[in-house]
Short mmCIF file of C-alpha atoms in Angstrom, two decimals:
data_model
loop_
_atom_site.label_atom_id
_atom_site.label_comp_id
_atom_site.label_asym_id
_atom_site.label_seq_id
_atom_site.Cartn_x
_atom_site.Cartn_y
_atom_site.Cartn_z
CA MET A 1 -15.73 2.29 14.67
CA LYS A 2 -15.09 -1.12 13.16
CA VAL A 3 -12.22 -1.57 10.73
CA ILE A 4 -10.93 -4.28 8.40
CA VAL A 5 -7.18 -4.05 7.76
CA ASP A 6 -4.62 -5.81 5.64
CA LEU A 7 -1.34 -5.69 7.58
CA CYS A 8 2.06 -6.40 6.01
CA VAL A 9 5.06 -5.88 8.30
CA VAL A 10 8.50 -5.91 6.62
CA PRO A 11 11.52 -5.94 8.97
CA LEU A 12 14.77 -4.50 7.57
CA GLY A 13 18.30 -5.29 8.66
CA VAL A 14 17.61 -8.92 9.58
CA GLY A 15 18.33 -10.69 6.30
CA VAL A 16 15.94 -12.05 3.70
CA SER A 17 13.93 -14.46 5.80
CA VAL A 18 11.12 -12.70 7.59
CA SER A 19 8.74 -15.53 8.47
CA GLU A 20 9.69 -15.67 12.14
CA TYR A 21 8.77 -11.99 12.47
CA VAL A 22 5.48 -12.54 10.68
CA ALA A 23 4.82 -15.51 13.00
CA ALA A 24 5.48 -13.27 16.02
CA CYS A 25 2.90 -10.80 14.68
CA GLN A 26 0.42 -13.67 14.27
CA ARG A 27 0.83 -14.47 17.96
CA VAL A 28 0.27 -10.81 18.86
CA ILE A 29 -2.96 -10.78 16.85
CA GLU A 30 -4.13 -14.10 18.29
CA SER A 31 -3.47 -13.10 21.86
CA ALA A 32 -5.59 -9.99 21.26
CA GLY A 33 -8.47 -12.25 20.30
CA LEU A 34 -9.16 -10.49 17.02
CA ALA A 35 -10.58 -12.26 13.94
CA HIS A 36 -7.74 -12.58 11.43
CA GLU A 37 -6.58 -14.49 8.40
CA LEU A 38 -3.04 -14.93 7.11
CA HIS A 39 -2.57 -14.75 3.34
CA ALA A 40 0.47 -14.83 1.08
CA TYR A 41 1.16 -11.08 1.30
CA GLY A 42 -0.15 -10.01 4.69
CA THR A 43 -2.73 -10.69 7.36
CA ASN A 44 -6.29 -9.44 7.37
CA ILE A 45 -7.67 -8.41 10.74
CA GLU A 46 -11.11 -7.19 11.70
CA GLY A 47 -12.26 -5.50 14.87
CA ASP A 48 -12.73 -2.30 16.75
CA TRP A 49 -10.41 0.48 15.47
CA ASP A 50 -8.56 1.00 18.76
CA GLU A 51 -8.03 -2.72 19.36
CA VAL A 52 -6.78 -3.30 15.81
CA PHE A 53 -4.32 -0.41 15.91
CA ALA A 54 -3.10 -1.39 19.37
CA VAL A 55 -2.20 -4.71 17.74
CA VAL A 56 -0.41 -3.00 14.83
CA LYS A 57 1.65 -0.99 17.32
CA ARG A 58 2.38 -4.07 19.43
CA CYS A 59 3.60 -5.86 16.27
CA HIS A 60 6.13 -3.07 15.67
CA GLU A 61 7.28 -3.20 19.29
CA VAL A 62 7.67 -6.99 19.23
CA VAL A 63 9.53 -7.06 15.89
CA HIS A 64 11.93 -4.38 17.17
CA GLU A 65 12.39 -6.35 20.41
CA MET A 66 13.31 -9.42 18.31
CA GLY A 67 16.19 -7.42 16.87
CA ALA A 68 14.92 -5.71 13.74
CA PRO A 69 16.33 -2.17 13.78
CA ARG A 70 13.94 -0.92 11.08
CA ILE A 71 10.44 -1.82 9.92
CA SER A 72 8.47 -0.71 6.86
CA THR A 73 4.82 -1.70 7.05
CA THR A 74 1.98 -1.35 4.57
CA VAL A 75 -1.59 -1.26 5.89
CA LYS A 76 -4.80 -1.09 3.88
CA LEU A 77 -7.79 -0.22 6.05
CA GLY A 78 -11.48 0.05 5.36
CA THR A 79 -14.34 1.53 7.36
CA ARG A 80 -17.97 2.05 6.42
CA THR A 81 -21.00 3.65 8.03
CA ASP A 82 -23.71 2.42 5.65
CA ARG A 83 -23.68 -1.14 6.93
CA GLU A 84 -21.75 -3.76 8.86
CA GLN A 85 -19.17 -5.68 6.89
CA SER A 86 -16.95 -8.62 7.75
CA MET A 87 -13.90 -10.15 6.06
CA ARG A 88 -16.02 -13.20 5.30
CA GLY A 89 -18.77 -11.02 3.84
CA LYS A 90 -16.36 -9.25 1.50
CA VAL A 91 -15.10 -12.51 0.01
CA ALA A 92 -18.62 -13.97 -0.18
CA SER A 93 -19.89 -10.91 -2.01
CA VAL A 94 -17.33 -11.36 -4.79
CA ALA A 95 -17.92 -15.12 -4.92
CA ASP A 96 -21.68 -14.49 -5.33
CA LYS A 97 -21.05 -12.17 -8.25
CA LEU A 98 -18.79 -14.73 -9.89
CA ALA A 99 -21.33 -17.52 -9.44
CA THR A 100 -24.25 -15.50 -10.75
CA GLU A 101 -22.53 -14.12 -13.79
CA THR A 102 -21.21 -17.45 -14.98
CA GLU A 103 -24.53 -19.25 -14.71
CA PRO A 104 -26.25 -20.12 -17.98
CA ALA A 105 -29.26 -17.96 -18.81
CA MET B 1 7.98 5.35 19.37
CA LYS B 2 8.35 7.77 16.50
CA VAL B 3 6.78 6.92 13.14
CA ILE B 4 6.82 8.32 9.60
CA VAL B 5 3.67 7.50 7.64
CA ASP B 6 2.38 8.01 4.13
CA LEU B 7 -1.40 8.38 4.41
CA CYS B 8 -3.75 8.07 1.44
CA VAL B 9 -7.47 8.26 2.28
CA VAL B 10 -9.88 7.26 -0.53
CA PRO B 11 -13.60 7.99 0.11
CA LEU B 12 -16.11 5.80 -1.79
CA GLY B 13 -19.68 6.63 -2.68
CA VAL B 14 -19.09 10.37 -3.12
CA GLY B 15 -18.22 10.58 -6.81
CA VAL B 16 -14.86 10.97 -8.48
CA SER B 17 -13.66 14.21 -6.92
CA VAL B 18 -12.02 13.60 -3.59
CA SER B 19 -9.97 16.76 -3.05
CA GLU B 20 -12.36 18.28 -0.50
CA TYR B 21 -11.98 15.14 1.64
CA VAL B 22 -8.22 15.23 1.32
CA ALA B 23 -8.30 18.93 2.27
CA ALA B 24 -10.35 18.07 5.37
CA CYS B 25 -7.69 15.52 6.36
CA GLN B 26 -5.01 18.18 5.88
CA ARG B 27 -6.83 20.36 8.39
CA VAL B 28 -7.04 17.47 10.84
CA ILE B 29 -3.28 16.93 10.54
CA GLU B 30 -2.52 20.63 10.84
CA SER B 31 -4.69 21.11 13.89
CA ALA B 32 -2.81 18.24 15.56
CA GLY B 33 0.42 20.17 15.05
CA LEU B 34 2.24 17.31 13.36
CA ALA B 35 4.96 17.80 10.72
CA HIS B 36 3.45 16.81 7.38
CA GLU B 37 3.83 17.18 3.66
CA LEU B 38 1.20 16.75 0.97
CA HIS B 39 2.32 15.00 -2.22
CA ALA B 40 0.51 13.86 -5.36
CA TYR B 41 -0.56 10.48 -3.93
CA GLY B 42 -0.89 11.02 -0.19
CA THR B 43 0.41 12.96 2.76
CA ASN B 44 3.52 12.16 4.74
CA ILE B 45 3.28 12.72 8.49
CA GLU B 46 5.89 12.31 11.19
CA GLY B 47 5.47 12.20 14.93
CA ASP B 48 4.80 10.09 17.97
CA TRP B 49 2.99 6.84 17.10
CA ASP B 50 -0.09 7.52 19.23
CA GLU B 51 -0.49 11.10 17.98
CA VAL B 52 -0.10 10.06 14.33
CA PHE B 53 -2.63 7.25 14.58
CA ALA B 54 -5.08 9.44 16.49
CA VAL B 55 -4.91 11.71 13.43
CA VAL B 56 -5.49 8.80 11.02
CA LYS B 57 -8.58 7.80 13.03
CA ARG B 58 -9.82 11.39 13.18
CA CYS B 59 -9.45 11.62 9.37
CA HIS B 60 -11.75 8.59 8.96
CA GLU B 61 -14.28 10.10 11.40
CA VAL B 62 -14.27 13.48 9.64
CA VAL B 63 -14.56 12.01 6.14
CA HIS B 64 -17.51 9.87 7.26
CA GLU B 65 -19.09 12.94 8.90
CA MET B 66 -18.75 14.77 5.57
CA GLY B 67 -20.98 12.11 4.04
CA ALA B 68 -18.67 9.40 2.67
CA PRO B 69 -20.29 6.06 3.58
CA ARG B 70 -17.13 4.06 2.89
CA ILE B 71 -13.39 4.73 3.03
CA SER B 72 -10.46 2.66 1.80
CA THR B 73 -7.13 3.97 3.05
CA THR B 74 -3.57 2.92 2.35
CA VAL B 75 -0.88 3.69 4.93
CA LYS B 76 2.84 3.02 4.70
CA LEU B 77 4.57 3.38 8.04
CA GLY B 78 8.16 3.21 9.12
CA THR B 79 9.79 2.94 12.53
CA ARG B 80 13.43 2.42 13.47
CA THR B 81 15.34 1.91 16.67
CA ASP B 82 18.90 2.31 15.37
CA ARG B 83 18.69 6.06 14.96
CA GLU B 84 16.38 9.05 14.68
CA GLN B 85 15.04 9.76 11.22
CA SER B 86 12.92 12.57 9.80
CA MET B 87 11.01 12.96 6.53
CA ARG B 88 13.54 15.63 5.57
CA GLY B 89 16.44 13.33 6.40
CA LYS B 90 15.06 10.53 4.22
CA VAL B 91 14.83 12.76 1.15
CA ALA B 92 18.23 14.35 1.85
CA SER B 93 19.85 10.94 2.15
CA VAL B 94 18.73 9.97 -1.36
CA ALA B 95 19.67 13.39 -2.75
CA ASP B 96 23.16 13.00 -1.26
CA LYS B 97 23.61 9.64 -2.96
CA LEU B 98 22.48 11.08 -6.28
CA ALA B 99 24.85 14.06 -5.99
CA THR B 100 27.86 11.96 -5.01
CA GLU B 101 27.46 9.33 -7.62
CA THR B 102 27.05 11.74 -10.51
CA GLU B 103 30.09 13.83 -9.59
CA PRO B 104 33.14 13.43 -11.82
CA ALA B 105 35.96 11.44 -10.22
CA MET C 1 -3.71 4.97 -20.74
CA LYS C 2 -2.02 7.50 -18.49
CA VAL C 3 -1.20 6.57 -14.91
CA ILE C 4 0.06 8.32 -11.79
CA VAL C 5 1.91 6.01 -9.42
CA ASP C 6 3.50 6.23 -6.01
CA LEU C 7 6.43 3.79 -6.00
CA CYS C 8 8.17 2.60 -2.83
CA VAL C 9 10.86 -0.05 -3.36
CA VAL C 10 12.15 -1.79 -0.19
CA PRO C 11 15.22 -4.02 -0.64
CA LEU C 12 15.67 -6.84 1.92
CA GLY C 13 18.88 -8.56 2.90
CA VAL C 14 21.09 -5.50 2.47
CA GLY C 15 20.96 -3.95 5.93
CA VAL C 16 18.99 -0.97 7.18
CA SER C 17 20.25 1.73 4.85
CA VAL C 18 18.36 1.72 1.59
CA SER C 19 19.04 5.20 0.19
CA GLU C 20 21.56 4.02 -2.41
CA TYR C 21 18.94 1.66 -3.85
CA VAL C 22 16.34 4.42 -3.89
CA ALA C 23 18.88 6.67 -5.62
CA ALA C 24 19.47 3.98 -8.26
CA CYS C 25 15.72 3.87 -8.89
CA GLN C 26 15.69 7.65 -9.25
CA ARG C 27 18.30 7.34 -12.00
CA VAL C 28 16.19 4.67 -13.74
CA ILE C 29 13.17 6.98 -13.67
CA GLU C 30 15.17 9.99 -14.83
CA SER C 31 16.78 8.15 -17.71
CA ALA C 32 13.29 7.12 -18.88
CA GLY C 33 12.38 10.79 -19.08
CA LEU C 34 9.25 10.46 -16.98
CA ALA C 35 7.88 13.26 -14.78
CA HIS C 36 8.57 12.27 -11.19
CA GLU C 37 8.90 13.61 -7.67
CA LEU C 38 10.71 12.06 -4.74
CA HIS C 39 9.00 12.37 -1.36
CA ALA C 40 9.76 11.02 2.10
CA TYR C 41 8.04 7.65 1.57
CA GLY C 42 8.30 6.96 -2.16
CA THR C 43 8.48 8.55 -5.58
CA ASN C 44 5.52 9.73 -7.60
CA ILE C 45 5.75 9.12 -11.35
CA GLU C 46 3.36 10.08 -14.11
CA GLY C 47 3.25 8.90 -17.69
CA ASP C 48 1.97 6.30 -20.11
CA TRP C 49 1.07 3.00 -18.38
CA ASP C 50 3.57 0.87 -20.33
CA GLU C 51 6.44 3.31 -19.86
CA VAL C 52 5.77 3.68 -16.14
CA PHE C 53 5.60 -0.07 -15.53
CA ALA C 54 8.70 -0.69 -17.63
CA VAL C 55 10.43 1.64 -15.18
CA VAL C 56 9.02 -0.22 -12.15
CA LYS C 57 10.35 -3.49 -13.60
CA ARG C 58 13.73 -1.92 -14.41
CA CYS C 59 13.97 -0.69 -10.81
CA HIS C 60 13.55 -4.26 -9.54
CA GLU C 61 16.17 -5.53 -11.99
CA VAL C 62 18.66 -2.81 -11.03
CA VAL C 63 18.17 -3.26 -7.28
CA HIS C 64 18.68 -7.02 -7.64
CA GLU C 65 21.81 -6.39 -9.76
CA MET C 66 23.13 -4.16 -6.96
CA GLY C 67 23.00 -7.20 -4.68
CA ALA C 68 19.60 -7.15 -3.00
CA PRO C 69 18.33 -10.75 -2.98
CA ARG C 70 14.76 -9.77 -2.15
CA ILE C 71 12.56 -6.75 -2.77
CA SER C 72 9.14 -5.85 -1.38
CA THR C 73 7.56 -2.91 -3.19
CA THR C 74 4.35 -0.99 -2.62
CA VAL C 75 2.76 0.83 -5.55
CA LYS C 76 -0.35 3.01 -5.50
CA LEU C 77 -1.63 3.73 -8.98
CA GLY C 78 -4.42 5.88 -10.31
CA THR C 79 -6.08 6.08 -13.72
CA ARG C 80 -9.11 8.05 -14.85
CA THR C 81 -11.10 8.34 -18.03
CA ASP C 82 -13.24 11.37 -17.16
CA ARG C 83 -10.44 13.88 -17.56
CA GLU C 84 -6.69 14.37 -17.74
CA GLN C 85 -4.94 14.69 -14.41
CA SER C 86 -1.36 15.46 -13.45
CA MET C 87 0.58 15.09 -10.20
CA ARG C 88 0.72 18.90 -10.04
CA GLY C 89 -3.03 19.15 -10.64
CA LYS C 90 -3.79 16.77 -7.78
CA VAL C 91 -1.79 18.80 -5.26
CA ALA C 92 -3.18 22.12 -6.62
CA SER C 93 -6.73 20.83 -6.29
CA VAL C 94 -6.29 20.16 -2.57
CA ALA C 95 -4.44 23.44 -2.05
CA ASP C 96 -7.33 25.31 -3.71
CA LYS C 97 -9.83 23.68 -1.38
CA LEU C 98 -7.70 24.60 1.64
CA ALA C 99 -7.33 28.21 0.49
CA THR C 100 -11.04 28.68 -0.24
CA GLU C 101 -12.33 27.14 2.93
CA THR C 102 -10.09 29.11 5.25
CA GLU C 103 -10.89 32.50 3.69
CA PRO C 104 -13.07 34.81 5.76
CA ALA C 105 -16.67 35.12 4.55
CA MET D 1 11.47 -12.62 -13.34
CA LYS D 2 8.78 -14.16 -11.15
CA VAL D 3 6.65 -11.93 -8.96
CA ILE D 4 4.05 -12.36 -6.22
CA VAL D 5 1.61 -9.46 -6.00
CA ASP D 6 -1.27 -8.42 -3.80
CA LEU D 7 -3.69 -6.48 -6.00
CA CYS D 8 -6.47 -4.26 -4.63
CA VAL D 9 -8.45 -2.33 -7.24
CA VAL D 10 -10.76 0.41 -5.92
CA PRO D 11 -13.16 1.97 -8.45
CA LEU D 12 -14.36 5.53 -7.72
CA GLY D 13 -17.51 7.22 -8.94
CA VAL D 14 -19.63 4.05 -8.95
CA GLY D 15 -21.08 4.07 -5.45
CA VAL D 16 -20.10 2.05 -2.40
CA SER D 17 -20.52 -1.46 -3.72
CA VAL D 18 -17.44 -2.61 -5.59
CA SER D 19 -17.81 -6.41 -5.61
CA GLU D 20 -18.91 -6.65 -9.25
CA TYR D 21 -15.71 -4.82 -10.29
CA VAL D 22 -13.61 -7.11 -8.13
CA ALA D 23 -15.41 -10.10 -9.66
CA ALA D 24 -14.59 -8.78 -13.16
CA CYS D 25 -10.91 -8.58 -12.16
CA GLN D 26 -11.10 -12.18 -10.90
CA ARG D 27 -12.26 -13.27 -14.35
CA VAL D 28 -9.41 -11.35 -15.99
CA ILE D 29 -6.92 -13.13 -13.73
CA GLU D 30 -8.52 -16.53 -14.29
CA SER D 31 -8.61 -16.17 -18.05
CA ALA D 32 -4.89 -15.38 -17.96
CA GLY D 33 -4.31 -18.72 -16.26
CA LEU D 34 -2.32 -17.28 -13.38
CA ALA D 35 -2.26 -18.80 -9.89
CA HIS D 36 -4.28 -16.50 -7.65
CA GLU D 37 -6.14 -16.30 -4.39
CA LEU D 38 -8.85 -13.88 -3.36
CA HIS D 39 -8.73 -12.61 0.21
CA ALA D 40 -10.75 -10.06 2.16
CA TYR D 41 -8.64 -7.06 1.06
CA GLY D 42 -7.29 -7.96 -2.37
CA THR D 43 -6.17 -10.82 -4.56
CA ASN D 44 -2.75 -12.45 -4.51
CA ILE D 45 -1.35 -13.43 -7.90
CA GLU D 46 1.87 -15.21 -8.77
CA GLY D 47 3.55 -15.56 -12.13
CA ASP D 48 5.96 -14.10 -14.62
CA TRP D 49 6.36 -10.32 -14.19
CA ASP D 50 5.11 -9.40 -17.67
CA GLU D 51 2.09 -11.69 -17.48
CA VAL D 52 1.11 -10.45 -14.03
CA PHE D 53 1.36 -6.78 -14.99
CA ALA D 54 -0.52 -7.36 -18.24
CA VAL D 55 -3.33 -8.65 -16.01
CA VAL D 56 -3.14 -5.59 -13.72
CA LYS D 57 -3.42 -3.34 -16.78
CA ARG D 58 -6.29 -5.39 -18.20
CA CYS D 59 -8.12 -5.08 -14.86
CA HIS D 60 -7.93 -1.27 -15.10
CA GLU D 61 -9.16 -1.37 -18.70
CA VAL D 62 -12.07 -3.66 -17.85
CA VAL D 63 -13.14 -1.68 -14.77
CA HIS D 64 -13.11 1.54 -16.81
CA GLU D 65 -15.12 -0.20 -19.57
CA MET D 66 -17.67 -1.20 -16.93
CA GLY D 67 -18.23 2.49 -16.26
CA ALA D 68 -15.86 3.46 -13.45
CA PRO D 69 -14.38 6.85 -14.38
CA ARG D 70 -11.57 6.65 -11.83
CA ILE D 71 -9.59 3.84 -10.19
CA SER D 72 -7.17 3.89 -7.29
CA THR D 73 -5.26 0.64 -6.91
CA THR D 74 -2.78 -0.56 -4.33
CA VAL D 75 -0.28 -3.27 -5.31
CA LYS D 76 2.31 -4.94 -3.11
CA LEU D 77 4.85 -6.90 -5.13
CA GLY D 78 7.72 -9.13 -4.18
CA THR D 79 10.62 -10.54 -6.18
CA ARG D 80 13.64 -12.52 -5.04
CA THR D 81 16.76 -13.87 -6.68
CA ASP D 82 18.04 -16.07 -3.85
CA ARG D 83 15.45 -18.79 -4.31
CA GLU D 84 12.07 -19.64 -5.80
CA GLN D 85 9.06 -18.75 -3.72
CA SER D 86 5.35 -19.39 -4.09
CA MET D 87 2.30 -17.93 -2.39
CA ARG D 88 1.76 -21.32 -0.77
CA GLY D 89 5.37 -21.44 0.41
CA LYS D 90 5.09 -18.04 2.07
CA VAL D 91 2.06 -19.05 4.11
CA ALA D 92 3.55 -22.47 4.95
CA SER D 93 6.75 -20.86 6.16
CA VAL D 94 4.87 -18.76 8.72
CA ALA D 95 2.69 -21.73 9.72
CA ASP D 96 5.83 -23.82 10.33
CA LYS D 97 7.28 -21.15 12.60
CA LEU D 98 4.02 -20.97 14.55
CA ALA D 99 3.83 -24.76 14.93
CA THR D 100 7.46 -25.12 16.03
CA GLU D 101 7.47 -22.33 18.54
CA THR D 102 4.31 -23.41 20.32
CA GLU D 103 5.37 -27.02 20.77
CA PRO D 104 6.26 -28.09 24.29
CA ALA D 105 10.00 -28.60 24.94
#
C-alpha cells in the first residue's frame, strides 16, 4: 500500500529553535531513499507504507537520541485504491484546475 | 518505544456519513487489545509504537475493503523518554492544574 | 456557521511539561461559555465559527503572555450544511454502529 | 499577531476528486493577497492572524457553496514572540543546517 504523508516533528524541552532536529529528520528520510519535499510546515514523503512509517519511527528515535526528551508530531496521510497518485500529481492537478478556470472563454 | 496517538480517519468517496467506517476502526483497535478512547474528533490510542502503527495500517486496509477508494487521515503522536505517560495521566495532569489554580488561597 | 474543532496547543521553549498551558487554555474556553471536552491529545470545542476561533486566538495570546516564546498548534475542524451535528452526536453515532453490528442476529 | 499556517481542506460527499475545491481555496487565498505556497498535502499561508483566519473561514464557505455538504480540515499554525519568522526563513533554516553538517571538516 502506497502512502503520501505530511510529517511535522516538534521536539519539546530543547528550546525554541528546532531546525537542527528537522534537518536530522531530513537526513533520515534521504538515507531511506524515499521521495520527499520539505515545506514551511513539514515534509511530504511518498512511498510504501511500511518504509514510510519506518522512517517516521526512526525520526522519533533520532530526535530523542539528540537530546529531546519529548516529541509531539502531526502526520497527515493519504492512501487510495482507485488509482496511483504522486505528490507531484497532486500539485499538478490543482495547478491544472487553476489554469483552466482562469482562461478566457 | 511507547506512543500516544490521536487517530482521525476520513474516508472519501463514500458520502457524508462516516460513522460506520469509524466504528470499523474501533473494532480494529479493540481486537488489537490496545487502550483507547473515542472522542468527538478522533480516537486516542496508547501502546507500543509497532503495535499502534500496525493498527493504523489495518484501519486503512479495512476502510478500503469496506469500499472507500480514498482515505485522508490525521494522526497526532507523542513520545517521551523522560518518564512514562498515559492518556489518563495527561488528562489528570491538566485537571490537577485547574483544581489547584482555582482554589482559594 | 457552526464548527466542531479539536484544538491541541503545543508551547515551545518552556520545557517538557505543558499541562499548565493547557489548563490556561481550558480556562479561556470555559470563560467563553463554549461546549468543550478535554481528551488525552487535545480539547474538542463546538460553537459558532467566530466565537470558536476567537477562543483559539485568545489561547495563543494567553500562552505567549505566560512566557512561551513559540507555539505550534494543530486544529482539526469540521463544518456541515446538510444537518446539525454536535460533539455528543458524533460519538453517539459511532457507538450506535458498534452496538448494532455486534448484536446477535 | 503574525501566524504561519498549513491548511488542508478535505470536502466530503463530493466523490474522490477534490482538486477543484483545493483550487477554489487557492483563489480565495490569492484574492486576499496573502503569501502562500501550495504543497502536496496542503497550502502554507503567512500573514496577520485575523486575515489568515478570515481566509480559512472563506474557504469553508466557498467549498460549501460549491456543493460539498461536509468539510473536515486540518490546520497547523505557528506563532512566536521571540522573533519574526517567514515561511521562507523556516525552510532556509533547515537547508542551512543540512549544508553545514554535510560539509567536510
